[in-house]
Amino acid sequence: MNPYDFHPWYPQGIRSFVAAGANHYVATIDETTVLKFPIMPDEEQAEHPAEVQRFRSSVRAAAVKGLEVEEQILRILGKHHRIIQLKGRHKDGLLLEYLPNGSIERYLRSNAPCTTMVQRLRWGQEAAEGLAYIHMKNVLHCDGRLLHHSGHVVLDGGAAESVMCSMPRLNRNYQDRKTDIFAFGTVLYFILTDELPFPELSVDDEDEIERRFARQDFPPLEQLPGGDVIRNCWTGVYDDASRAMVDLQRWIDLLLP
């Protein structure tokens, strides 16, 4: 067994796993609640060499810190129809509202052919509404987004910024509303096209992705409904996500019969 691999563990009360990330698992508690918890337990039975143990401990520490930050953010945001509901704490993690559709990406990979452009634009508008609310609360979000069982978009407590969502800047640790809106532009591009901006590139091509965004060497947007909104996100035109909401509504009105 590779000591750098992580294997599922089972906190008290969980039923079945529904998602896994770099640092966390998500598992159902009941029909309306999931537990988000670190990818490894507080104490392990197996013994590892010191170097491996330091690595595994650092992964757990990052996961625990991430949950602490997410809880703080969700408590600041409070209840809102575009924000995932925090239900409380569990000794091993956070109790969150269960959204069985999962992420928009996962939903679209299974349902893209039957999802209309108007529906996609509405989802983008709902995500922009959530982002505008988060910014009103003086919180930054990065690129987390989920699909509620009612068919509407809600945002979670934030996520680590991915390469495709990263606005080119000298200090990659610097974030503000415009870097958030830039990330939203990439999310919107995926919602509208079913693919990431540069499908021929991978996360290993980080420097090339950043160069293309910096040169504004974007994928074709001119013929895409909502393409102007994506461009405005990527070029820093918007300083408020509510402006994207308004422009997306214009596209929805244009396409409705």
Tab-separated table of N, CA and C in Angstrom, residues 99-228:
chain	number	residue	atom	x	y	z
A	99	LEU	N	-27.204	18.504	-1.617
A	99	LEU	CA	-27.633	18.865	-2.962
A	99	LEU	C	-27.345	17.682	-3.880
A	100	PRO	N	-28.335	16.797	-4.090
A	100	PRO	CA	-28.076	15.535	-4.788
A	100	PRO	C	-27.629	15.688	-6.236
A	101	ASN	N	-27.909	16.842	-6.859
A	101	ASN	CA	-27.430	17.044	-8.224
A	101	ASN	C	-25.936	17.316	-8.289
A	102	GLY	N	-25.339	17.653	-7.143
A	102	GLY	CA	-23.902	17.911	-7.110
A	102	GLY	C	-23.539	19.194	-7.839
A	103	SER	N	-22.366	19.209	-8.460
A	103	SER	CA	-21.894	20.405	-9.152
A	103	SER	C	-22.584	20.550	-10.502
A	104	ILE	N	-22.596	21.779	-11.012
A	104	ILE	CA	-23.144	22.020	-12.344
A	104	ILE	C	-22.377	21.200	-13.370
A	105	GLU	N	-21.057	21.119	-13.208
A	105	GLU	CA	-20.251	20.359	-14.165
A	105	GLU	C	-20.725	18.912	-14.248
A	106	ARG	N	-20.894	18.280	-13.094
A	106	ARG	CA	-21.315	16.883	-13.087
A	106	ARG	C	-22.702	16.723	-13.711
A	107	TYR	N	-23.602	17.646	-13.387
A	107	TYR	CA	-24.956	17.569	-13.936
A	107	TYR	C	-24.933	17.698	-15.454
A	108	LEU	N	-24.170	18.665	-15.962
A	108	LEU	CA	-24.157	18.896	-17.406
A	108	LEU	C	-23.490	17.760	-18.166
A	109	ARG	N	-22.540	17.103	-17.559
A	109	ARG	CA	-21.885	15.995	-18.259
A	109	ARG	C	-22.877	14.860	-18.526
A	110	SER	N	-23.940	14.799	-17.746
A	110	SER	CA	-24.954	13.761	-17.952
A	110	SER	C	-26.202	14.282	-18.654
A	111	ASN	N	-26.413	15.609	-18.618
A	111	ASN	CA	-27.684	16.159	-19.102
A	111	ASN	C	-27.522	17.280	-20.117
A	112	ALA	N	-26.338	17.439	-20.684
A	112	ALA	CA	-26.094	18.554	-21.594
A	112	ALA	C	-27.070	18.611	-22.774
A	113	PRO	N	-27.368	17.487	-23.456
A	113	PRO	CA	-28.221	17.573	-24.649
A	113	PRO	C	-29.623	18.125	-24.376
A	114	CYS	N	-30.129	17.917	-23.178
A	114	CYS	CA	-31.495	18.353	-22.875
A	114	CYS	C	-31.532	19.660	-22.080
A	115	THR	N	-30.392	20.324	-21.960
A	115	THR	CA	-30.335	21.592	-21.234
A	115	THR	C	-30.283	22.741	-22.229
A	116	THR	N	-31.323	23.573	-22.251
A	116	THR	CA	-31.423	24.644	-23.226
A	116	THR	C	-30.461	25.784	-22.909
A	117	MET	N	-30.214	26.616	-23.902
A	117	MET	CA	-29.355	27.775	-23.695
A	117	MET	C	-29.985	28.745	-22.702
A	118	VAL	N	-31.304	28.905	-22.754
A	118	VAL	CA	-31.963	29.798	-21.803
A	118	VAL	C	-31.762	29.300	-20.382
A	119	GLN	N	-31.876	27.977	-20.165
A	119	GLN	CA	-31.651	27.421	-18.831
A	119	GLN	C	-30.218	27.658	-18.384
A	120	ARG	N	-29.275	27.484	-19.289
A	120	ARG	CA	-27.869	27.704	-18.952
A	120	ARG	C	-27.627	29.163	-18.557
A	121	LEU	N	-28.233	30.088	-19.315
A	121	LEU	CA	-28.086	31.501	-18.994
A	121	LEU	C	-28.710	31.828	-17.638
A	122	ARG	N	-29.834	31.188	-17.337
A	122	ARG	CA	-30.465	31.408	-16.029
A	122	ARG	C	-29.569	30.903	-14.909
A	123	TRP	N	-28.937	29.755	-15.107
A	123	TRP	CA	-28.016	29.256	-14.089
A	123	TRP	C	-26.861	30.234	-13.893
A	124	GLY	N	-26.350	30.752	-15.004
A	124	GLY	CA	-25.282	31.743	-14.894
A	124	GLY	C	-25.737	32.979	-14.139
A	125	GLN	N	-26.948	33.405	-14.409
A	125	GLN	CA	-27.489	34.574	-13.713
A	125	GLN	C	-27.644	34.306	-12.222
A	126	GLU	N	-28.090	33.093	-11.874
A	126	GLU	CA	-28.246	32.749	-10.461
A	126	GLU	C	-26.897	32.691	-9.748
A	127	ALA	N	-25.876	32.165	-10.432
A	127	ALA	CA	-24.540	32.151	-9.848
A	127	ALA	C	-24.026	33.576	-9.639
A	128	ALA	N	-24.299	34.467	-10.614
A	128	ALA	CA	-23.894	35.866	-10.469
A	128	ALA	C	-24.624	36.524	-9.305
A	129	GLU	N	-25.896	36.166	-9.111
A	129	GLU	CA	-26.657	36.700	-7.974
A	129	GLU	C	-26.024	36.275	-6.656
A	130	GLY	N	-25.653	34.995	-6.566
A	130	GLY	CA	-24.994	34.523	-5.354
A	130	GLY	C	-23.676	35.225	-5.115
A	131	LEU	N	-22.912	35.419	-6.191
A	131	LEU	CA	-21.616	36.081	-6.062
A	131	LEU	C	-21.790	37.535	-5.618
A	132	ALA	N	-22.783	38.217	-6.175
A	132	ALA	CA	-23.041	39.600	-5.779
A	132	ALA	C	-23.390	39.684	-4.289
A	133	TYR	N	-24.175	38.726	-3.814
A	133	TYR	CA	-24.531	38.704	-2.390
A	133	TYR	C	-23.297	38.458	-1.524
A	134	ILE	N	-22.463	37.510	-1.940
A	134	ILE	CA	-21.247	37.219	-1.189
A	134	ILE	C	-20.357	38.460	-1.097
A	135	HIS	N	-20.209	39.171	-2.212
A	135	HIS	CA	-19.389	40.380	-2.204
A	135	HIS	C	-20.007	41.466	-1.322
A	136	MET	N	-21.339	41.541	-1.294
A	136	MET	CA	-22.012	42.513	-0.437
A	136	MET	C	-21.679	42.274	1.031
A	137	LYS	N	-21.408	40.994	1.359
A	137	LYS	CA	-21.042	40.621	2.723
A	137	LYS	C	-19.534	40.714	2.957
A	138	ASN	N	-18.809	41.287	1.968
A	138	ASN	CA	-17.358	41.452	2.063
A	138	ASN	C	-16.618	40.124	2.189
A	139	VAL	N	-17.089	39.139	1.424
A	139	VAL	CA	-16.463	37.828	1.374
A	139	VAL	C	-16.048	37.559	-0.064
A	140	LEU	N	-14.909	36.900	-0.247
A	140	LEU	CA	-14.488	36.446	-1.566
A	140	LEU	C	-14.766	34.956	-1.681
A	141	HIS	N	-14.997	34.490	-2.912
A	141	HIS	CA	-15.519	33.135	-3.058
A	141	HIS	C	-14.619	32.187	-3.813
A	142	CYS	N	-13.911	32.595	-4.829
A	142	CYS	CA	-13.186	31.739	-5.788
A	142	CYS	C	-14.189	31.046	-6.702
A	143	ASP	N	-14.263	29.703	-6.733
A	143	ASP	CA	-15.011	29.108	-7.846
A	143	ASP	C	-15.885	27.917	-7.483
A	144	GLY	N	-16.443	27.882	-6.304
A	144	GLY	CA	-17.354	26.790	-5.958
A	144	GLY	C	-18.771	27.059	-6.426
A	145	ARG	N	-19.502	26.067	-6.956
A	145	ARG	CA	-20.884	26.241	-7.397
A	145	ARG	C	-21.564	24.877	-7.479
A	146	LEU	N	-22.807	24.838	-7.047
A	146	LEU	CA	-23.548	23.595	-6.942
A	146	LEU	C	-24.938	23.789	-7.531
A	147	LEU	N	-25.618	22.673	-7.807
A	147	LEU	CA	-26.953	22.729	-8.383
A	147	LEU	C	-27.944	22.153	-7.391
A	148	HIS	N	-28.874	22.991	-6.949
A	148	HIS	CA	-29.883	22.592	-5.978
A	148	HIS	C	-30.854	21.603	-6.612
A	149	HIS	N	-31.498	20.760	-5.765
A	149	HIS	CA	-32.453	19.790	-6.297
A	149	HIS	C	-33.641	20.467	-6.962
A	150	SER	N	-33.886	21.741	-6.641
A	150	SER	CA	-34.976	22.485	-7.268
A	150	SER	C	-34.612	22.950	-8.673
A	151	GLY	N	-33.359	22.746	-9.069
A	151	GLY	CA	-32.918	23.170	-10.392
A	151	GLY	C	-32.311	24.551	-10.419
A	152	HIS	N	-32.033	25.132	-9.255
A	152	HIS	CA	-31.422	26.455	-9.179
A	152	HIS	C	-29.996	26.346	-8.633
A	153	VAL	N	-29.175	27.310	-9.008
A	153	VAL	CA	-27.772	27.308	-8.590
A	153	VAL	C	-27.631	27.892	-7.189
A	154	VAL	N	-26.795	27.252	-6.373
A	154	VAL	CA	-26.377	27.819	-5.089
A	154	VAL	C	-24.857	27.749	-5.031
A	155	LEU	N	-24.264	28.594	-4.209
A	155	LEU	CA	-22.813	28.606	-4.038
A	155	LEU	C	-22.463	28.052	-2.677
A	156	ASP	N	-21.305	27.401	-2.593
A	156	ASP	CA	-20.851	26.872	-1.315
A	156	ASP	C	-19.960	27.895	-0.621
A	157	GLY	N	-19.192	27.437	0.340
A	157	GLY	CA	-18.387	28.360	1.136
A	157	GLY	C	-17.074	28.751	0.502
A	158	GLY	N	-16.920	28.462	-0.786
A	158	GLY	CA	-15.697	28.847	-1.468
A	158	GLY	C	-14.792	27.669	-1.713
A	159	ALA	N	-13.839	27.843	-2.601
A	159	ALA	CA	-12.944	26.758	-2.968
A	159	ALA	C	-11.592	27.330	-3.347
A	160	ALA	N	-10.585	26.468	-3.346
A	160	ALA	CA	-9.272	26.893	-3.826
A	160	ALA	C	-9.387	27.248	-5.302
A	161	GLU	N	-8.749	28.341	-5.698
A	161	GLU	CA	-8.867	28.819	-7.064
A	161	GLU	C	-8.146	27.874	-8.025
A	162	SER	N	-8.852	27.419	-9.061
A	162	SER	CA	-8.255	26.521	-10.028
A	162	SER	C	-7.506	27.317	-11.098
A	163	VAL	N	-6.669	26.624	-11.858
A	163	VAL	CA	-5.838	27.277	-12.866
A	163	VAL	C	-6.697	27.999	-13.897
A	164	MET	N	-7.760	27.346	-14.377
A	164	MET	CA	-8.605	27.927	-15.419
A	164	MET	C	-9.401	29.127	-14.912
A	165	CYS	N	-9.484	29.288	-13.609
A	165	CYS	CA	-10.257	30.386	-13.020
A	165	CYS	C	-9.370	31.500	-12.487
A	166	SER	N	-8.076	31.394	-12.722
A	166	SER	CA	-7.129	32.317	-12.093
A	166	SER	C	-6.832	33.511	-12.995
A	167	MET	N	-7.176	34.691	-12.529
A	167	MET	CA	-6.898	35.917	-13.267
A	167	MET	C	-5.395	36.194	-13.248
A	168	PRO	N	-4.776	36.454	-14.407
A	168	PRO	CA	-3.332	36.750	-14.422
A	168	PRO	C	-3.015	37.971	-13.559
A	169	ARG	N	-2.053	37.830	-12.656
A	169	ARG	CA	-1.660	38.915	-11.774
A	169	ARG	C	-0.279	38.604	-11.211
A	170	LEU	N	0.434	39.652	-10.797
A	170	LEU	CA	1.798	39.469	-10.318
A	170	LEU	C	1.828	38.623	-9.061
A	171	ASN	N	0.920	38.880	-8.148
A	171	ASN	CA	0.851	38.128	-6.888
A	171	ASN	C	-0.348	37.185	-6.959
A	172	ARG	N	-0.080	35.909	-7.149
A	172	ARG	CA	-1.179	34.961	-7.311
A	172	ARG	C	-1.964	34.752	-6.024
A	173	ASN	N	-1.421	35.193	-4.908
A	173	ASN	CA	-2.154	35.086	-3.643
A	173	ASN	C	-3.117	36.252	-3.425
A	174	TYR	N	-2.981	37.280	-4.266
A	174	TYR	CA	-3.867	38.442	-4.127
A	174	TYR	C	-5.223	38.130	-4.748
A	175	GLN	N	-6.285	38.469	-4.022
A	175	GLN	CA	-7.636	38.272	-4.528
A	175	GLN	C	-8.505	39.469	-4.179
A	176	ASP	N	-9.405	39.806	-5.089
A	176	ASP	CA	-10.391	40.839	-4.823
A	176	ASP	C	-11.648	40.500	-5.623
A	177	ARG	N	-12.567	41.434	-5.701
A	177	ARG	CA	-13.824	41.142	-6.399
A	177	ARG	C	-13.590	40.835	-7.875
A	178	LYS	N	-12.629	41.516	-8.479
A	178	LYS	CA	-12.395	41.289	-9.902
A	178	LYS	C	-11.805	39.908	-10.170
A	179	THR	N	-10.960	39.398	-9.273
A	179	THR	CA	-10.452	38.039	-9.473
A	179	THR	C	-11.582	37.025	-9.304
A	180	ASP	N	-12.509	37.316	-8.397
A	180	ASP	CA	-13.688	36.464	-8.232
A	180	ASP	C	-14.551	36.489	-9.493
A	181	ILE	N	-14.764	37.683	-10.036
A	181	ILE	CA	-15.600	37.821	-11.232
A	181	ILE	C	-14.918	37.169	-12.428
A	182	PHE	N	-13.587	37.263	-12.501
A	182	PHE	CA	-12.852	36.554	-13.545
A	182	PHE	C	-13.137	35.054	-13.461
A	183	ALA	N	-13.056	34.496	-12.248
A	183	ALA	CA	-13.341	33.073	-12.060
A	183	ALA	C	-14.768	32.746	-12.465
A	184	PHE	N	-15.699	33.639	-12.156
A	184	PHE	CA	-17.083	33.443	-12.564
A	184	PHE	C	-17.189	33.376	-14.085
A	185	GLY	N	-16.375	34.165	-14.798
A	185	GLY	CA	-16.388	34.115	-16.262
A	185	GLY	C	-16.059	32.732	-16.792
A	186	THR	N	-15.098	32.063	-16.156
A	186	THR	CA	-14.745	30.701	-16.565
A	186	THR	C	-15.877	29.727	-16.241
A	187	VAL	N	-16.486	29.900	-15.077
A	187	VAL	CA	-17.638	29.063	-14.716
A	187	VAL	C	-18.754	29.254	-15.743
A	188	LEU	N	-19.037	30.497	-16.093
A	188	LEU	CA	-20.088	30.785	-17.065
A	188	LEU	C	-19.752	30.178	-18.423
A	189	TYR	N	-18.483	30.260	-18.828
A	189	TYR	CA	-18.085	29.661	-20.102
A	189	TYR	C	-18.391	28.162	-20.107
A	190	PHE	N	-18.081	27.486	-19.008
A	190	PHE	CA	-18.363	26.051	-18.948
A	190	PHE	C	-19.861	25.788	-18.986
A	191	ILE	N	-20.636	26.558	-18.235
A	191	ILE	CA	-22.088	26.364	-18.219
A	191	ILE	C	-22.663	26.496	-19.628
A	192	LEU	N	-22.154	27.443	-20.404
A	192	LEU	CA	-22.718	27.717	-21.724
A	192	LEU	C	-22.183	26.810	-22.820
A	193	THR	N	-20.987	26.229	-22.632
A	193	THR	CA	-20.354	25.473	-23.719
A	193	THR	C	-20.063	24.017	-23.401
A	194	ASP	N	-20.176	23.617	-22.135
A	194	ASP	CA	-19.852	22.250	-21.691
A	194	ASP	C	-18.366	21.936	-21.741
A	195	GLU	N	-17.515	22.935	-21.833
A	195	GLU	CA	-16.075	22.677	-21.813
A	195	GLU	C	-15.342	23.841	-21.188
A	196	LEU	N	-14.117	23.579	-20.736
A	196	LEU	CA	-13.280	24.626	-20.194
A	196	LEU	C	-12.690	25.458	-21.327
A	197	PRO	N	-12.184	26.651	-21.050
A	197	PRO	CA	-11.739	27.552	-22.115
A	197	PRO	C	-10.709	26.966	-23.069
A	198	PHE	N	-9.758	26.203	-22.579
A	198	PHE	CA	-8.703	25.662	-23.433
A	198	PHE	C	-8.658	24.148	-23.272
A	199	PRO	N	-9.585	23.420	-23.889
A	199	PRO	CA	-9.701	21.978	-23.638
A	199	PRO	C	-8.474	21.173	-24.031
A	200	GLU	N	-7.625	21.757	-24.895
A	200	GLU	CA	-6.416	21.045	-25.295
A	200	GLU	C	-5.311	21.149	-24.248
A	201	LEU	N	-5.516	22.005	-23.235
A	201	LEU	CA	-4.526	22.185	-22.177
A	201	LEU	C	-5.014	21.535	-20.885
A	202	SER	N	-4.078	21.244	-20.003
A	202	SER	CA	-4.408	20.649	-18.708
A	202	SER	C	-3.901	21.560	-17.602
A	203	VAL	N	-4.167	21.177	-16.357
A	203	VAL	CA	-3.701	21.978	-15.221
A	203	VAL	C	-2.185	22.044	-15.170
A	204	ASP	N	-1.521	21.122	-15.851
A	204	ASP	CA	-0.051	21.152	-15.895
A	204	ASP	C	0.468	22.257	-16.808
A	205	ASP	N	-0.417	22.830	-17.633
A	205	ASP	CA	-0.032	23.899	-18.563
A	205	ASP	C	-0.356	25.266	-17.984
A	206	GLU	N	-0.119	25.437	-16.713
A	206	GLU	CA	-0.517	26.655	-16.003
A	206	GLU	C	0.074	27.908	-16.635
A	207	ASP	N	1.354	27.878	-17.002
A	207	ASP	CA	1.990	29.068	-17.565
A	207	ASP	C	1.365	29.453	-18.905
A	208	GLU	N	1.068	28.463	-19.751
A	208	GLU	CA	0.457	28.752	-21.051
A	208	GLU	C	-0.963	29.274	-20.875
A	209	ILE	N	-1.712	28.720	-19.940
A	209	ILE	CA	-3.072	29.212	-19.672
A	209	ILE	C	-3.012	30.672	-19.232
A	210	GLU	N	-2.090	30.979	-18.336
A	210	GLU	CA	-1.963	32.360	-17.857
A	210	GLU	C	-1.557	33.294	-18.998
A	211	ARG	N	-0.646	32.836	-19.876
A	211	ARG	CA	-0.230	33.673	-21.010
A	211	ARG	C	-1.412	33.986	-21.916
A	212	ARG	N	-2.223	32.986	-22.201
A	212	ARG	CA	-3.369	33.206	-23.095
A	212	ARG	C	-4.362	34.196	-22.493
A	213	PHE	N	-4.648	34.036	-21.212
A	213	PHE	CA	-5.566	34.976	-20.575
A	213	PHE	C	-4.960	36.376	-20.548
A	214	ALA	N	-3.665	36.481	-20.264
A	214	ALA	CA	-3.012	37.787	-20.198
A	214	ALA	C	-3.017	38.480	-21.562
A	215	ARG	N	-2.859	37.694	-22.641
A	215	ARG	CA	-2.887	38.251	-24.007
A	215	ARG	C	-4.309	38.435	-24.526
A	216	GLN	N	-5.297	38.053	-23.716
A	216	GLN	CA	-6.710	38.046	-24.122
A	216	GLN	C	-6.906	37.179	-25.355
A	217	ASP	N	-6.152	36.092	-25.383
A	217	ASP	CA	-6.286	35.099	-26.448
A	217	ASP	C	-7.361	34.099	-26.031
A	218	PHE	N	-8.611	34.585	-26.037
A	218	PHE	CA	-9.719	33.796	-25.523
A	218	PHE	C	-10.275	32.857	-26.597
A	219	PRO	N	-11.028	31.839	-26.187
A	219	PRO	CA	-11.770	31.048	-27.159
A	219	PRO	C	-12.791	31.947	-27.863
A	220	PRO	N	-13.302	31.538	-29.034
A	220	PRO	CA	-14.294	32.363	-29.737
A	220	PRO	C	-15.524	32.628	-28.869
A	221	LEU	N	-15.878	33.905	-28.745
A	221	LEU	CA	-17.018	34.292	-27.918
A	221	LEU	C	-18.085	35.065	-28.692
A	222	GLU	N	-17.749	35.510	-29.894
A	222	GLU	CA	-18.617	36.439	-30.609
A	222	GLU	C	-19.987	35.852	-30.918
A	223	GLN	N	-20.057	34.571	-31.262
A	223	GLN	CA	-21.321	33.949	-31.654
A	223	GLN	C	-22.006	33.225	-30.492
A	224	LEU	N	-21.447	33.310	-29.321
A	224	LEU	CA	-21.979	32.591	-28.163
A	224	LEU	C	-22.911	33.503	-27.377
A	225	PRO	N	-24.181	33.124	-27.200
A	225	PRO	CA	-25.042	33.915	-26.313
A	225	PRO	C	-24.398	34.037	-24.932
A	226	GLY	N	-24.284	35.263	-24.449
A	226	GLY	CA	-23.596	35.485	-23.182
A	226	GLY	C	-22.100	35.628	-23.322
A	227	GLY	N	-21.583	35.515	-24.547
A	227	GLY	CA	-20.140	35.624	-24.750
A	227	GLY	C	-19.586	36.974	-24.342
A	228	ASP	N	-20.383	38.028	-24.541
A	228	ASP	CA	-19.929	39.356	-24.128
A	228	ASP	C	-19.806	39.457	-22.613
